[in-house]
Amino acid sequence: QQQVKQSPQSLIVQKGGIPIINCAYENTAFDYFPWYQQFPGKGPALLIAIRPDVSEKKEGRFTISFNKSAKQFSLHIMDSQPGDSATYFCAARISGNTPLVFGKGTRLSVIA
Amino acid sequence: KAGVTQTPRYLIKTRGQQVTLSCSPISGHRSVSWYQQTPGQGLQFLFEYFSETQRNKGNFPGRFSGRQFSNSRSEMNVSTLELGDSALYLCASSSQTETGELFFGEGSRLTVL
């Protein structure tokens, strides 16, 4: 049972473009939604996270948009750079001692 | 502060063998989680240990097991290896903050022939 559905599986954008990665969840008890970034040969690292009491959060060039009624959230990367090329994972959890549930990942390639 | 350390980084085994992977968490972190990463399935949760006790468990067969020591170091074991067990096994540690941010190691890449 996949609790967090992520799309697209892969994405290619030109430098300066705005890639958008989408995630949908089913469990309305989820109350913490992070995004992790993974470079080849490395483990995932926390990029940005949001709670459902806000609809948007920005950190530098990265923005999470959250739609509680639709049970969807997305990651936008402004002015994307080749250095942003990585695999991005959305995730969700219920606060407390519960495991983080990940989407299947999106491989992003930013070409110059 | 040193990050999460996993050993070995790469290993090759044959079907039917068993394997043990090791994880040293960030100093002060008492929670250690293990994930299996494969190209088709993404990151799948195996189990989490906190203070030497298994706190959460994912949907993996009993061939997958783990433990945690008093110094928070953790090991996972896979017995009777199958070809489908080939994957990157990631360990992550966390402190007991509200968000429980996971800090991942670089993983142990297991190939089963």
Short mmCIF file of N, CA and C in Angstrom, two decimals, chain A residues 44-106:
data_model
loop_
_atom_site.label_atom_id
_atom_site.label_comp_id
_atom_site.label_asym_id
_atom_site.label_seq_id
_atom_site.Cartn_x
_atom_site.Cartn_y
_atom_site.Cartn_z
N PRO A 44 19.91 10.48 1.30
CA PRO A 44 18.99 11.64 1.22
C PRO A 44 19.26 12.62 2.36
N ALA A 45 18.99 13.89 2.10
CA ALA A 45 19.14 14.93 3.10
C ALA A 45 17.91 15.83 3.08
N LEU A 46 17.48 16.26 4.26
CA LEU A 46 16.30 17.11 4.35
C LEU A 46 16.53 18.41 3.61
N LEU A 47 15.55 18.76 2.77
CA LEU A 47 15.63 19.97 1.97
C LEU A 47 14.73 21.06 2.56
N ILE A 48 13.49 20.72 2.77
CA ILE A 48 12.49 21.66 3.26
C ILE A 48 11.30 20.85 3.75
N ALA A 49 10.55 21.40 4.70
CA ALA A 49 9.40 20.66 5.23
C ALA A 49 8.27 21.63 5.55
N ILE A 50 7.05 21.09 5.60
CA ILE A 50 5.89 21.92 5.87
C ILE A 50 4.91 21.18 6.75
N ARG A 51 4.13 21.92 7.51
CA ARG A 51 3.03 21.34 8.28
C ARG A 51 1.73 21.81 7.65
N PRO A 52 0.63 21.10 7.84
CA PRO A 52 -0.61 21.40 7.13
C PRO A 52 -1.32 22.67 7.57
N ASP A 53 -0.80 23.40 8.55
CA ASP A 53 -1.46 24.62 8.96
C ASP A 53 -1.04 25.83 8.11
N VAL A 54 -0.12 25.61 7.17
CA VAL A 54 0.27 26.67 6.23
C VAL A 54 0.14 26.14 4.81
N SER A 55 -0.08 27.05 3.86
CA SER A 55 -0.29 26.62 2.48
C SER A 55 0.97 26.73 1.63
N GLU A 56 1.96 27.43 2.14
CA GLU A 56 3.19 27.59 1.37
C GLU A 56 4.36 27.89 2.29
N LYS A 57 5.51 27.37 1.90
CA LYS A 57 6.73 27.65 2.64
C LYS A 57 7.88 27.79 1.66
N LYS A 58 8.67 28.85 1.84
CA LYS A 58 9.80 29.09 0.95
C LYS A 58 11.11 29.05 1.72
N GLU A 59 12.10 28.41 1.11
CA GLU A 59 13.45 28.46 1.65
C GLU A 59 14.40 28.61 0.47
N GLY A 60 14.87 29.82 0.28
CA GLY A 60 15.72 30.10 -0.87
C GLY A 60 14.96 29.91 -2.17
N ARG A 61 15.48 29.08 -3.04
CA ARG A 61 14.82 28.84 -4.33
C ARG A 61 13.78 27.72 -4.27
N PHE A 62 13.63 27.10 -3.12
CA PHE A 62 12.72 25.98 -2.97
C PHE A 62 11.43 26.39 -2.26
N THR A 63 10.30 25.98 -2.84
CA THR A 63 9.00 26.32 -2.28
C THR A 63 8.14 25.06 -2.20
N ILE A 64 7.49 24.88 -1.06
CA ILE A 64 6.48 23.83 -0.95
C ILE A 64 5.11 24.51 -0.98
N SER A 65 4.23 23.97 -1.82
CA SER A 65 2.84 24.39 -1.82
C SER A 65 2.01 23.24 -1.26
N PHE A 66 1.08 23.57 -0.38
CA PHE A 66 0.32 22.52 0.30
C PHE A 66 -1.17 22.77 0.14
N ASN A 67 -1.91 21.76 -0.29
CA ASN A 67 -3.35 21.84 -0.46
C ASN A 67 -3.99 20.76 0.41
N LYS A 68 -4.43 21.17 1.59
CA LYS A 68 -4.94 20.20 2.55
C LYS A 68 -6.21 19.52 2.06
N SER A 69 -7.12 20.28 1.46
CA SER A 69 -8.38 19.69 1.02
C SER A 69 -8.17 18.67 -0.08
N ALA A 70 -7.21 18.91 -0.94
CA ALA A 70 -6.93 17.97 -2.03
C ALA A 70 -5.96 16.88 -1.61
N LYS A 71 -5.39 17.01 -0.42
CA LYS A 71 -4.39 16.06 0.08
C LYS A 71 -3.23 15.95 -0.90
N GLN A 72 -2.73 17.13 -1.28
CA GLN A 72 -1.61 17.18 -2.22
C GLN A 72 -0.61 18.24 -1.77
N PHE A 73 0.64 17.99 -2.11
CA PHE A 73 1.66 19.00 -1.87
C PHE A 73 2.71 18.88 -2.97
N SER A 74 3.38 19.99 -3.24
CA SER A 74 4.31 20.00 -4.36
C SER A 74 5.56 20.81 -4.02
N LEU A 75 6.62 20.49 -4.73
CA LEU A 75 7.90 21.19 -4.59
C LEU A 75 8.17 21.95 -5.88
N HIS A 76 8.47 23.24 -5.74
CA HIS A 76 8.85 24.07 -6.88
C HIS A 76 10.30 24.52 -6.67
N ILE A 77 11.08 24.46 -7.73
CA ILE A 77 12.46 24.94 -7.65
C ILE A 77 12.60 26.11 -8.60
N MET A 78 12.76 27.30 -8.04
CA MET A 78 12.87 28.50 -8.86
C MET A 78 14.28 28.60 -9.44
N ASP A 79 14.36 29.15 -10.65
CA ASP A 79 15.67 29.38 -11.28
C ASP A 79 16.57 28.16 -11.12
N SER A 80 16.11 27.02 -11.59
CA SER A 80 16.84 25.77 -11.37
C SER A 80 18.24 25.82 -12.01
N GLN A 81 19.16 25.15 -11.36
CA GLN A 81 20.56 25.11 -11.78
C GLN A 81 21.01 23.66 -11.99
N PRO A 82 22.04 23.45 -12.81
CA PRO A 82 22.54 22.09 -12.99
C PRO A 82 22.88 21.40 -11.67
N GLY A 83 23.31 22.16 -10.69
CA GLY A 83 23.63 21.61 -9.37
C GLY A 83 22.42 21.10 -8.62
N ASP A 84 21.21 21.40 -9.11
CA ASP A 84 19.98 20.89 -8.49
C ASP A 84 19.65 19.49 -8.99
N SER A 85 20.40 19.02 -9.98
CA SER A 85 20.15 17.69 -10.53
C SER A 85 20.36 16.65 -9.43
N ALA A 86 19.32 15.95 -9.12
CA ALA A 86 19.32 15.00 -8.01
C ALA A 86 18.00 14.25 -8.02
N THR A 87 17.85 13.33 -7.10
CA THR A 87 16.57 12.67 -6.91
C THR A 87 15.88 13.29 -5.71
N TYR A 88 14.63 13.62 -5.87
CA TYR A 88 13.85 14.27 -4.82
C TYR A 88 12.76 13.32 -4.32
N PHE A 89 12.65 13.23 -3.01
CA PHE A 89 11.64 12.39 -2.38
C PHE A 89 10.72 13.24 -1.52
N CYS A 90 9.42 13.09 -1.73
CA CYS A 90 8.49 13.65 -0.77
C CYS A 90 8.24 12.59 0.30
N ALA A 91 7.76 13.02 1.44
CA ALA A 91 7.51 12.10 2.53
C ALA A 91 6.41 12.65 3.42
N ALA A 92 5.92 11.80 4.29
CA ALA A 92 4.88 12.22 5.23
C ALA A 92 4.96 11.36 6.48
N ARG A 93 4.52 11.94 7.56
CA ARG A 93 4.47 11.16 8.79
C ARG A 93 3.41 11.75 9.72
N ILE A 94 3.03 10.95 10.69
CA ILE A 94 2.19 11.42 11.78
C ILE A 94 3.14 11.78 12.92
N SER A 95 3.03 12.98 13.43
CA SER A 95 3.95 13.41 14.49
C SER A 95 3.95 12.43 15.64
N GLY A 96 5.12 12.24 16.19
CA GLY A 96 5.27 11.27 17.26
C GLY A 96 6.21 10.20 16.81
N ASN A 97 6.14 9.08 17.38
CA ASN A 97 7.10 8.03 17.09
C ASN A 97 6.62 7.11 15.97
N THR A 98 6.35 7.71 14.82
CA THR A 98 5.92 6.91 13.67
C THR A 98 6.93 7.08 12.55
N PRO A 99 7.08 6.08 11.70
CA PRO A 99 8.08 6.17 10.64
C PRO A 99 7.70 7.15 9.54
N LEU A 100 8.71 7.69 8.91
CA LEU A 100 8.53 8.56 7.75
C LEU A 100 8.22 7.69 6.54
N VAL A 101 7.16 8.03 5.82
CA VAL A 101 6.75 7.28 4.63
C VAL A 101 7.15 8.09 3.40
N PHE A 102 7.89 7.48 2.49
CA PHE A 102 8.43 8.20 1.34
C PHE A 102 7.66 7.88 0.06
N GLY A 103 7.65 8.86 -0.85
CA GLY A 103 7.23 8.61 -2.22
C GLY A 103 8.35 7.88 -2.94
N LYS A 104 8.10 7.52 -4.20
CA LYS A 104 9.06 6.71 -4.93
C LYS A 104 10.20 7.52 -5.54
N GLY A 105 10.11 8.82 -5.47
CA GLY A 105 11.21 9.65 -5.94
C GLY A 105 11.03 10.19 -7.34
N THR A 106 11.65 11.34 -7.59
CA THR A 106 11.68 11.97 -8.91
C THR A 106 13.12 12.31 -9.25
#
